Amino acid sequence: MITFEKVNKKFGEISALDEISFVIDKGEFVFLTGPSGAGKTTIIKLLLGEYLPTSGEIIVDSEKIHKISGRKLYLWRRKIGVVFQDYKLFEDRTIWENVSLPLEFQGISFPEIKQKVEGVLEIVGLKERADLFPAQLAGGELQRVSLARAIVIQPDILLADEPTGNLDPATTKEMFNLLKEINEKGTTILAATHNKDLVDCFKARVIELKNGKLIRDEKEGKYYVKNS
């Protein structure tokens, strides 16, 4: 489903990614790990089309993402849900309104929006807080709002960029239990994190980066290791 083929990304003289290659199958749950500056966020932004690779190819469902532009890129992004570390919620909108925004952009009818929003708020345990504003919620609740907004469009792929960086250990585990439930329903998930304890708690494939290089790819119990 997702293929990185010898992808390089440079910012001036700085090499953010160096010859990165991996394949993620449909329905997989994959941790993208490594310390800050390893290249995790760069991979997320390449998948969203926010960055273009310096060289190499990025293919998703037979589509070369780095060659999509204009309106087609906008339509492509509708297939992807994104959960950010800093939530990216609108403070002047209620929780219900924040979650409904992606559906409004797609021109979906209000009755369908209502059904979908209430459904995902039920999944993340926030149905009773739908009329509150972000400032009235705790950090863990805000992250669940961000997750609800990401999955309300029923994306093929869910990208999570350090989604638990601001959360306590118990809330972090709760958040990833929700991600696993979503994955079990068929959504492909790529979750970037530097939290080793979290990765060790969940049985999932691990792709590890260091200084922009792929140093480990664990798949089906097998390890592929490069010298860093």
PDB file of N, CA, C and O in Angstrom, residues 140-198:
ATOM      1  N   GLY A 140      -5.435  14.943  27.290  1.00  0.00           N
ATOM      2  CA  GLY A 140      -5.812  13.642  26.752  1.00  0.00           C
ATOM      3  C   GLY A 140      -7.108  13.699  25.975  1.00  0.00           C
ATOM      4  O   GLY A 140      -7.267  13.028  24.947  1.00  0.00           O
ATOM      5  N   GLU A 141      -8.040  14.526  26.457  1.00  0.00           N
ATOM      6  CA  GLU A 141      -9.310  14.686  25.751  1.00  0.00           C
ATOM      7  C   GLU A 141      -9.106  15.408  24.423  1.00  0.00           C
ATOM      8  O   GLU A 141      -9.718  15.060  23.411  1.00  0.00           O
ATOM      9  N   LEU A 142      -8.233  16.406  24.414  1.00  0.00           N
ATOM     10  CA  LEU A 142      -7.948  17.132  23.181  1.00  0.00           C
ATOM     11  C   LEU A 142      -7.337  16.208  22.132  1.00  0.00           C
ATOM     12  O   LEU A 142      -7.648  16.309  20.944  1.00  0.00           O
ATOM     13  N   GLN A 143      -6.481  15.301  22.578  1.00  0.00           N
ATOM     14  CA  GLN A 143      -5.879  14.381  21.623  1.00  0.00           C
ATOM     15  C   GLN A 143      -6.921  13.423  21.061  1.00  0.00           C
ATOM     16  O   GLN A 143      -6.861  13.044  19.883  1.00  0.00           O
ATOM     17  N   ARG A 144      -7.894  13.065  21.882  1.00  0.00           N
ATOM     18  CA  ARG A 144      -8.971  12.202  21.384  1.00  0.00           C
ATOM     19  C   ARG A 144      -9.873  12.953  20.393  1.00  0.00           C
ATOM     20  O   ARG A 144     -10.402  12.360  19.453  1.00  0.00           O
ATOM     21  N   VAL A 145     -10.016  14.266  20.601  1.00  0.00           N
ATOM     22  CA  VAL A 145     -10.748  15.079  19.622  1.00  0.00           C
ATOM     23  C   VAL A 145     -10.000  15.072  18.291  1.00  0.00           C
ATOM     24  O   VAL A 145     -10.585  14.914  17.217  1.00  0.00           O
ATOM     25  N   SER A 146      -8.681  15.250  18.371  1.00  0.00           N
ATOM     26  CA  SER A 146      -7.848  15.232  17.168  1.00  0.00           C
ATOM     27  C   SER A 146      -7.971  13.899  16.436  1.00  0.00           C
ATOM     28  O   SER A 146      -8.055  13.841  15.206  1.00  0.00           O
ATOM     29  N   LEU A 147      -8.017  12.814  17.212  1.00  0.00           N
ATOM     30  CA  LEU A 147      -8.184  11.485  16.617  1.00  0.00           C
ATOM     31  C   LEU A 147      -9.565  11.350  15.975  1.00  0.00           C
ATOM     32  O   LEU A 147      -9.686  10.830  14.855  1.00  0.00           O
ATOM     33  N   ALA A 148     -10.597  11.825  16.657  1.00  0.00           N
ATOM     34  CA  ALA A 148     -11.952  11.755  16.108  1.00  0.00           C
ATOM     35  C   ALA A 148     -12.038  12.498  14.783  1.00  0.00           C
ATOM     36  O   ALA A 148     -12.654  12.018  13.822  1.00  0.00           O
ATOM     37  N   ARG A 149     -11.433  13.668  14.717  1.00  0.00           N
ATOM     38  CA  ARG A 149     -11.453  14.451  13.478  1.00  0.00           C
ATOM     39  C   ARG A 149     -10.717  13.718  12.354  1.00  0.00           C
ATOM     40  O   ARG A 149     -11.106  13.781  11.190  1.00  0.00           O
ATOM     41  N   ALA A 150      -9.652  12.994  12.717  1.00  0.00           N
ATOM     42  CA  ALA A 150      -8.872  12.271  11.716  1.00  0.00           C
ATOM     43  C   ALA A 150      -9.619  11.070  11.158  1.00  0.00           C
ATOM     44  O   ALA A 150      -9.497  10.746   9.977  1.00  0.00           O
ATOM     45  N   ILE A 151     -10.406  10.405  11.995  1.00  0.00           N
ATOM     46  CA  ILE A 151     -11.053   9.167  11.536  1.00  0.00           C
ATOM     47  C   ILE A 151     -12.482   9.377  11.039  1.00  0.00           C
ATOM     48  O   ILE A 151     -13.072   8.464  10.469  1.00  0.00           O
ATOM     49  N   VAL A 152     -13.042  10.581  11.226  1.00  0.00           N
ATOM     50  CA  VAL A 152     -14.432  10.807  10.814  1.00  0.00           C
ATOM     51  C   VAL A 152     -14.593  10.678   9.302  1.00  0.00           C
ATOM     52  O   VAL A 152     -15.676  10.368   8.806  1.00  0.00           O
ATOM     53  N   ILE A 153     -13.522  10.878   8.553  1.00  0.00           N
ATOM     54  CA  ILE A 153     -13.577  10.757   7.096  1.00  0.00           C
ATOM     55  C   ILE A 153     -13.367   9.308   6.641  1.00  0.00           C
ATOM     56  O   ILE A 153     -13.321   9.041   5.443  1.00  0.00           O
ATOM     57  N   GLN A 154     -13.206   8.412   7.623  1.00  0.00           N
ATOM     58  CA  GLN A 154     -12.973   6.989   7.338  1.00  0.00           C
ATOM     59  C   GLN A 154     -11.786   6.823   6.374  1.00  0.00           C
ATOM     60  O   GLN A 154     -11.919   6.273   5.277  1.00  0.00           O
ATOM     61  N   PRO A 155     -10.614   7.287   6.792  1.00  0.00           N
ATOM     62  CA  PRO A 155      -9.449   7.293   5.909  1.00  0.00           C
ATOM     63  C   PRO A 155      -8.902   5.891   5.654  1.00  0.00           C
ATOM     64  O   PRO A 155      -9.044   4.989   6.479  1.00  0.00           O
ATOM     65  N   ASP A 156      -8.268   5.723   4.511  1.00  0.00           N
ATOM     66  CA  ASP A 156      -7.570   4.472   4.222  1.00  0.00           C
ATOM     67  C   ASP A 156      -6.309   4.364   5.069  1.00  0.00           C
ATOM     68  O   ASP A 156      -5.905   3.276   5.478  1.00  0.00           O
ATOM     69  N   ILE A 157      -5.690   5.530   5.310  1.00  0.00           N
ATOM     70  CA  ILE A 157      -4.423   5.591   6.047  1.00  0.00           C
ATOM     71  C   ILE A 157      -4.561   6.615   7.161  1.00  0.00           C
ATOM     72  O   ILE A 157      -5.103   7.708   6.957  1.00  0.00           O
ATOM     73  N   LEU A 158      -4.043   6.275   8.344  1.00  0.00           N
ATOM     74  CA  LEU A 158      -4.009   7.215   9.458  1.00  0.00           C
ATOM     75  C   LEU A 158      -2.548   7.443   9.841  1.00  0.00           C
ATOM     76  O   LEU A 158      -1.822   6.497  10.155  1.00  0.00           O
ATOM     77  N   LEU A 159      -2.131   8.705   9.797  1.00  0.00           N
ATOM     78  CA  LEU A 159      -0.785   9.088  10.188  1.00  0.00           C
ATOM     79  C   LEU A 159      -0.844   9.775  11.543  1.00  0.00           C
ATOM     80  O   LEU A 159      -1.647  10.689  11.740  1.00  0.00           O
ATOM     81  N   ALA A 160      -0.005   9.330  12.466  1.00  0.00           N
ATOM     82  CA  ALA A 160       0.025   9.930  13.801  1.00  0.00           C
ATOM     83  C   ALA A 160       1.452  10.396  14.081  1.00  0.00           C
ATOM     84  O   ALA A 160       2.363   9.575  14.177  1.00  0.00           O
ATOM     85  N   ASP A 161       1.642  11.703  14.183  1.00  0.00           N
ATOM     86  CA  ASP A 161       2.973  12.278  14.375  1.00  0.00           C
ATOM     87  C   ASP A 161       3.175  12.659  15.840  1.00  0.00           C
ATOM     88  O   ASP A 161       2.682  13.689  16.291  1.00  0.00           O
ATOM     89  N   GLU A 162       3.886  11.810  16.575  1.00  0.00           N
ATOM     90  CA  GLU A 162       4.110  11.997  18.020  1.00  0.00           C
ATOM     91  C   GLU A 162       2.780  12.343  18.712  1.00  0.00           C
ATOM     92  O   GLU A 162       2.680  13.356  19.414  1.00  0.00           O
ATOM     93  N   PRO A 163       1.755  11.520  18.554  1.00  0.00           N
ATOM     94  CA  PRO A 163       0.423  11.873  19.061  1.00  0.00           C
ATOM     95  C   PRO A 163       0.298  11.886  20.568  1.00  0.00           C
ATOM     96  O   PRO A 163      -0.707  12.379  21.098  1.00  0.00           O
ATOM     97  N   THR A 164       1.280  11.331  21.274  1.00  0.00           N
ATOM     98  CA  THR A 164       1.170  11.260  22.738  1.00  0.00           C
ATOM     99  C   THR A 164       2.302  12.002  23.431  1.00  0.00           C
ATOM    100  O   THR A 164       2.544  11.798  24.623  1.00  0.00           O
ATOM    101  N   GLY A 165       2.978  12.889  22.708  1.00  0.00           N
ATOM    102  CA  GLY A 165       4.131  13.581  23.269  1.00  0.00           C
ATOM    103  C   GLY A 165       3.814  14.433  24.479  1.00  0.00           C
ATOM    104  O   GLY A 165       4.678  14.665  25.330  1.00  0.00           O
ATOM    105  N   ASN A 166       2.565  14.923  24.586  1.00  0.00           N
ATOM    106  CA  ASN A 166       2.185  15.794  25.708  1.00  0.00           C
ATOM    107  C   ASN A 166       1.343  15.084  26.761  1.00  0.00           C
ATOM    108  O   ASN A 166       0.796  15.737  27.648  1.00  0.00           O
ATOM    109  N   LEU A 167       1.254  13.746  26.656  1.00  0.00           N
ATOM    110  CA  LEU A 167       0.339  13.010  27.536  1.00  0.00           C
ATOM    111  C   LEU A 167       1.078  12.206  28.591  1.00  0.00           C
ATOM    112  O   LEU A 167       2.215  11.797  28.402  1.00  0.00           O
ATOM    113  N   ASP A 168       0.393  11.939  29.701  1.00  0.00           N
ATOM    114  CA  ASP A 168       0.964  11.100  30.752  1.00  0.00           C
ATOM    115  C   ASP A 168       0.913   9.639  30.311  1.00  0.00           C
ATOM    116  O   ASP A 168       0.196   9.286  29.362  1.00  0.00           O
ATOM    117  N   PRO A 169       1.675   8.749  30.975  1.00  0.00           N
ATOM    118  CA  PRO A 169       1.754   7.347  30.537  1.00  0.00           C
ATOM    119  C   PRO A 169       0.413   6.635  30.424  1.00  0.00           C
ATOM    120  O   PRO A 169       0.178   5.901  29.465  1.00  0.00           O
ATOM    121  N   ALA A 170      -0.480   6.840  31.393  1.00  0.00           N
ATOM    122  CA  ALA A 170      -1.770   6.144  31.360  1.00  0.00           C
ATOM    123  C   ALA A 170      -2.615   6.599  30.175  1.00  0.00           C
ATOM    124  O   ALA A 170      -3.230   5.789  29.468  1.00  0.00           O
ATOM    125  N   THR A 171      -2.629   7.913  29.918  1.00  0.00           N
ATOM    126  CA  THR A 171      -3.404   8.452  28.802  1.00  0.00           C
ATOM    127  C   THR A 171      -2.783   8.050  27.475  1.00  0.00           C
ATOM    128  O   THR A 171      -3.488   7.807  26.491  1.00  0.00           O
ATOM    129  N   THR A 172      -1.452   7.961  27.453  1.00  0.00           N
ATOM    130  CA  THR A 172      -0.744   7.523  26.253  1.00  0.00           C
ATOM    131  C   THR A 172      -1.172   6.111  25.871  1.00  0.00           C
ATOM    132  O   THR A 172      -1.476   5.824  24.701  1.00  0.00           O
ATOM    133  N   LYS A 173      -1.218   5.223  26.848  1.00  0.00           N
ATOM    134  CA  LYS A 173      -1.619   3.842  26.581  1.00  0.00           C
ATOM    135  C   LYS A 173      -3.066   3.782  26.109  1.00  0.00           C
ATOM    136  O   LYS A 173      -3.410   3.027  25.193  1.00  0.00           O
ATOM    137  N   GLU A 174      -3.914   4.583  26.708  1.00  0.00           N
ATOM    138  CA  GLU A 174      -5.325   4.636  26.322  1.00  0.00           C
ATOM    139  C   GLU A 174      -5.464   5.096  24.874  1.00  0.00           C
ATOM    140  O   GLU A 174      -6.256   4.546  24.099  1.00  0.00           O
ATOM    141  N   MET A 175      -4.653   6.091  24.502  1.00  0.00           N
ATOM    142  CA  MET A 175      -4.693   6.617  23.138  1.00  0.00           C
ATOM    143  C   MET A 175      -4.302   5.540  22.129  1.00  0.00           C
ATOM    144  O   MET A 175      -4.951   5.363  21.088  1.00  0.00           O
ATOM    145  N   PHE A 176      -3.262   4.792  22.442  1.00  0.00           N
ATOM    146  CA  PHE A 176      -2.814   3.773  21.501  1.00  0.00           C
ATOM    147  C   PHE A 176      -3.738   2.558  21.481  1.00  0.00           C
ATOM    148  O   PHE A 176      -3.818   1.866  20.463  1.00  0.00           O
ATOM    149  N   ASN A 177      -4.441   2.311  22.555  1.00  0.00           N
ATOM    150  CA  ASN A 177      -5.474   1.272  22.512  1.00  0.00           C
ATOM    151  C   ASN A 177      -6.562   1.657  21.511  1.00  0.00           C
ATOM    152  O   ASN A 177      -7.082   0.802  20.778  1.00  0.00           O
ATOM    153  N   LEU A 178      -6.901   2.949  21.476  1.00  0.00           N
ATOM    154  CA  LEU A 178      -7.876   3.431  20.503  1.00  0.00           C
ATOM    155  C   LEU A 178      -7.355   3.263  19.079  1.00  0.00           C
ATOM    156  O   LEU A 178      -8.079   2.839  18.175  1.00  0.00           O
ATOM    157  N   LEU A 179      -6.070   3.581  18.875  1.00  0.00           N
ATOM    158  CA  LEU A 179      -5.476   3.429  17.548  1.00  0.00           C
ATOM    159  C   LEU A 179      -5.496   1.966  17.102  1.00  0.00           C
ATOM    160  O   LEU A 179      -5.760   1.661  15.939  1.00  0.00           O
ATOM    161  N   LYS A 180      -5.220   1.061  18.038  1.00  0.00           N
ATOM    162  CA  LYS A 180      -5.244  -0.362  17.698  1.00  0.00           C
ATOM    163  C   LYS A 180      -6.648  -0.809  17.309  1.00  0.00           C
ATOM    164  O   LYS A 180      -6.829  -1.608  16.380  1.00  0.00           O
ATOM    165  N   GLU A 181      -7.658  -0.308  18.009  1.00  0.00           N
ATOM    166  CA  GLU A 181      -9.042  -0.650  17.679  1.00  0.00           C
ATOM    167  C   GLU A 181      -9.386  -0.178  16.269  1.00  0.00           C
ATOM    168  O   GLU A 181     -10.050  -0.890  15.508  1.00  0.00           O
ATOM    169  N   ILE A 182      -8.937   1.014  15.926  1.00  0.00           N
ATOM    170  CA  ILE A 182      -9.195   1.557  14.587  1.00  0.00           C
ATOM    171  C   ILE A 182      -8.475   0.727  13.541  1.00  0.00           C
ATOM    172  O   ILE A 182      -9.010   0.422  12.471  1.00  0.00           O
ATOM    173  N   ASN A 183      -7.237   0.329  13.847  1.00  0.00           N
ATOM    174  CA  ASN A 183      -6.458  -0.505  12.930  1.00  0.00           C
ATOM    175  C   ASN A 183      -7.144  -1.855  12.694  1.00  0.00           C
ATOM    176  O   ASN A 183      -7.162  -2.368  11.567  1.00  0.00           O
ATOM    177  N   GLU A 184      -7.715  -2.414  13.728  1.00  0.00           N
ATOM    178  CA  GLU A 184      -8.379  -3.720  13.611  1.00  0.00           C
ATOM    179  C   GLU A 184      -9.619  -3.667  12.722  1.00  0.00           C
ATOM    180  O   GLU A 184     -10.089  -4.703  12.245  1.00  0.00           O
ATOM    181  N   LYS A 185     -10.117  -2.465  12.462  1.00  0.00           N
ATOM    182  CA  LYS A 185     -11.251  -2.298  11.562  1.00  0.00           C
ATOM    183  C   LYS A 185     -10.799  -2.098  10.113  1.00  0.00           C
ATOM    184  O   LYS A 185     -11.631  -1.878   9.233  1.00  0.00           O
ATOM    185  N   GLY A 186      -9.461  -2.141   9.891  1.00  0.00           N
ATOM    186  CA  GLY A 186      -8.957  -2.109   8.518  1.00  0.00           C
ATOM    187  C   GLY A 186      -8.132  -0.909   8.121  1.00  0.00           C
ATOM    188  O   GLY A 186      -7.587  -0.876   7.010  1.00  0.00           O
ATOM    189  N   THR A 187      -8.025   0.103   8.978  1.00  0.00           N
ATOM    190  CA  THR A 187      -7.247   1.290   8.638  1.00  0.00           C
ATOM    191  C   THR A 187      -5.756   1.035   8.805  1.00  0.00           C
ATOM    192  O   THR A 187      -5.313   0.526   9.836  1.00  0.00           O
ATOM    193  N   THR A 188      -4.979   1.380   7.792  1.00  0.00           N
ATOM    194  CA  THR A 188      -3.518   1.286   7.866  1.00  0.00           C
ATOM    195  C   THR A 188      -3.007   2.441   8.718  1.00  0.00           C
ATOM    196  O   THR A 188      -3.382   3.598   8.482  1.00  0.00           O
ATOM    197  N   ILE A 189      -2.164   2.144   9.718  1.00  0.00           N
ATOM    198  CA  ILE A 189      -1.688   3.191  10.633  1.00  0.00           C
ATOM    199  C   ILE A 189      -0.166   3.242  10.651  1.00  0.00           C
ATOM    200  O   ILE A 189       0.502   2.221  10.806  1.00  0.00           O
ATOM    201  N   LEU A 190       0.355   4.454  10.496  1.00  0.00           N
ATOM    202  CA  LEU A 190       1.782   4.730  10.665  1.00  0.00           C
ATOM    203  C   LEU A 190       1.905   5.743  11.786  1.00  0.00           C
ATOM    204  O   LEU A 190       1.465   6.890  11.656  1.00  0.00           O
ATOM    205  N   ALA A 191       2.460   5.311  12.913  1.00  0.00           N
ATOM    206  CA  ALA A 191       2.550   6.164  14.101  1.00  0.00           C
ATOM    207  C   ALA A 191       4.003   6.481  14.421  1.00  0.00           C
ATOM    208  O   ALA A 191       4.782   5.587  14.731  1.00  0.00           O
ATOM    209  N   ALA A 192       4.355   7.754  14.324  1.00  0.00           N
ATOM    210  CA  ALA A 192       5.713   8.193  14.634  1.00  0.00           C
ATOM    211  C   ALA A 192       5.829   8.494  16.122  1.00  0.00           C
ATOM    212  O   ALA A 192       5.006   9.220  16.684  1.00  0.00           O
ATOM    213  N   THR A 193       6.831   7.913  16.772  1.00  0.00           N
ATOM    214  CA  THR A 193       7.037   8.160  18.195  1.00  0.00           C
ATOM    215  C   THR A 193       8.488   7.860  18.574  1.00  0.00           C
ATOM    216  O   THR A 193       9.146   7.042  17.941  1.00  0.00           O
ATOM    217  N   HIS A 194       8.971   8.558  19.600  1.00  0.00           N
ATOM    218  CA  HIS A 194      10.293   8.227  20.145  1.00  0.00           C
ATOM    219  C   HIS A 194      10.149   7.548  21.511  1.00  0.00           C
ATOM    220  O   HIS A 194      11.140   7.333  22.215  1.00  0.00           O
ATOM    221  N   ASN A 195       8.907   7.181  21.863  1.00  0.00           N
ATOM    222  CA  ASN A 195       8.616   6.573  23.159  1.00  0.00           C
ATOM    223  C   ASN A 195       8.870   5.062  23.103  1.00  0.00           C
ATOM    224  O   ASN A 195       8.002   4.290  22.697  1.00  0.00           O
ATOM    225  N   LYS A 196      10.047   4.629  23.517  1.00  0.00           N
ATOM    226  CA  LYS A 196      10.431   3.220  23.447  1.00  0.00           C
ATOM    227  C   LYS A 196       9.539   2.343  24.330  1.00  0.00           C
ATOM    228  O   LYS A 196       9.164   1.228  23.940  1.00  0.00           O
ATOM    229  N   ASP A 197       9.195   2.832  25.522  1.00  0.00           N
ATOM    230  CA  ASP A 197       8.346   2.058  26.422  1.00  0.00           C
ATOM    231  C   ASP A 197       6.997   1.769  25.783  1.00  0.00           C
ATOM    232  O   ASP A 197       6.443   0.667  25.920  1.00  0.00           O
ATOM    233  N   LEU A 198       6.464   2.763  25.067  1.00  0.00           N
ATOM    234  CA  LEU A 198       5.190   2.592  24.387  1.00  0.00           C
ATOM    235  C   LEU A 198       5.297   1.533  23.298  1.00  0.00           C
ATOM    236  O   LEU A 198       4.453   0.641  23.191  1.00  0.00           O
TER     237      LEU A 198
END
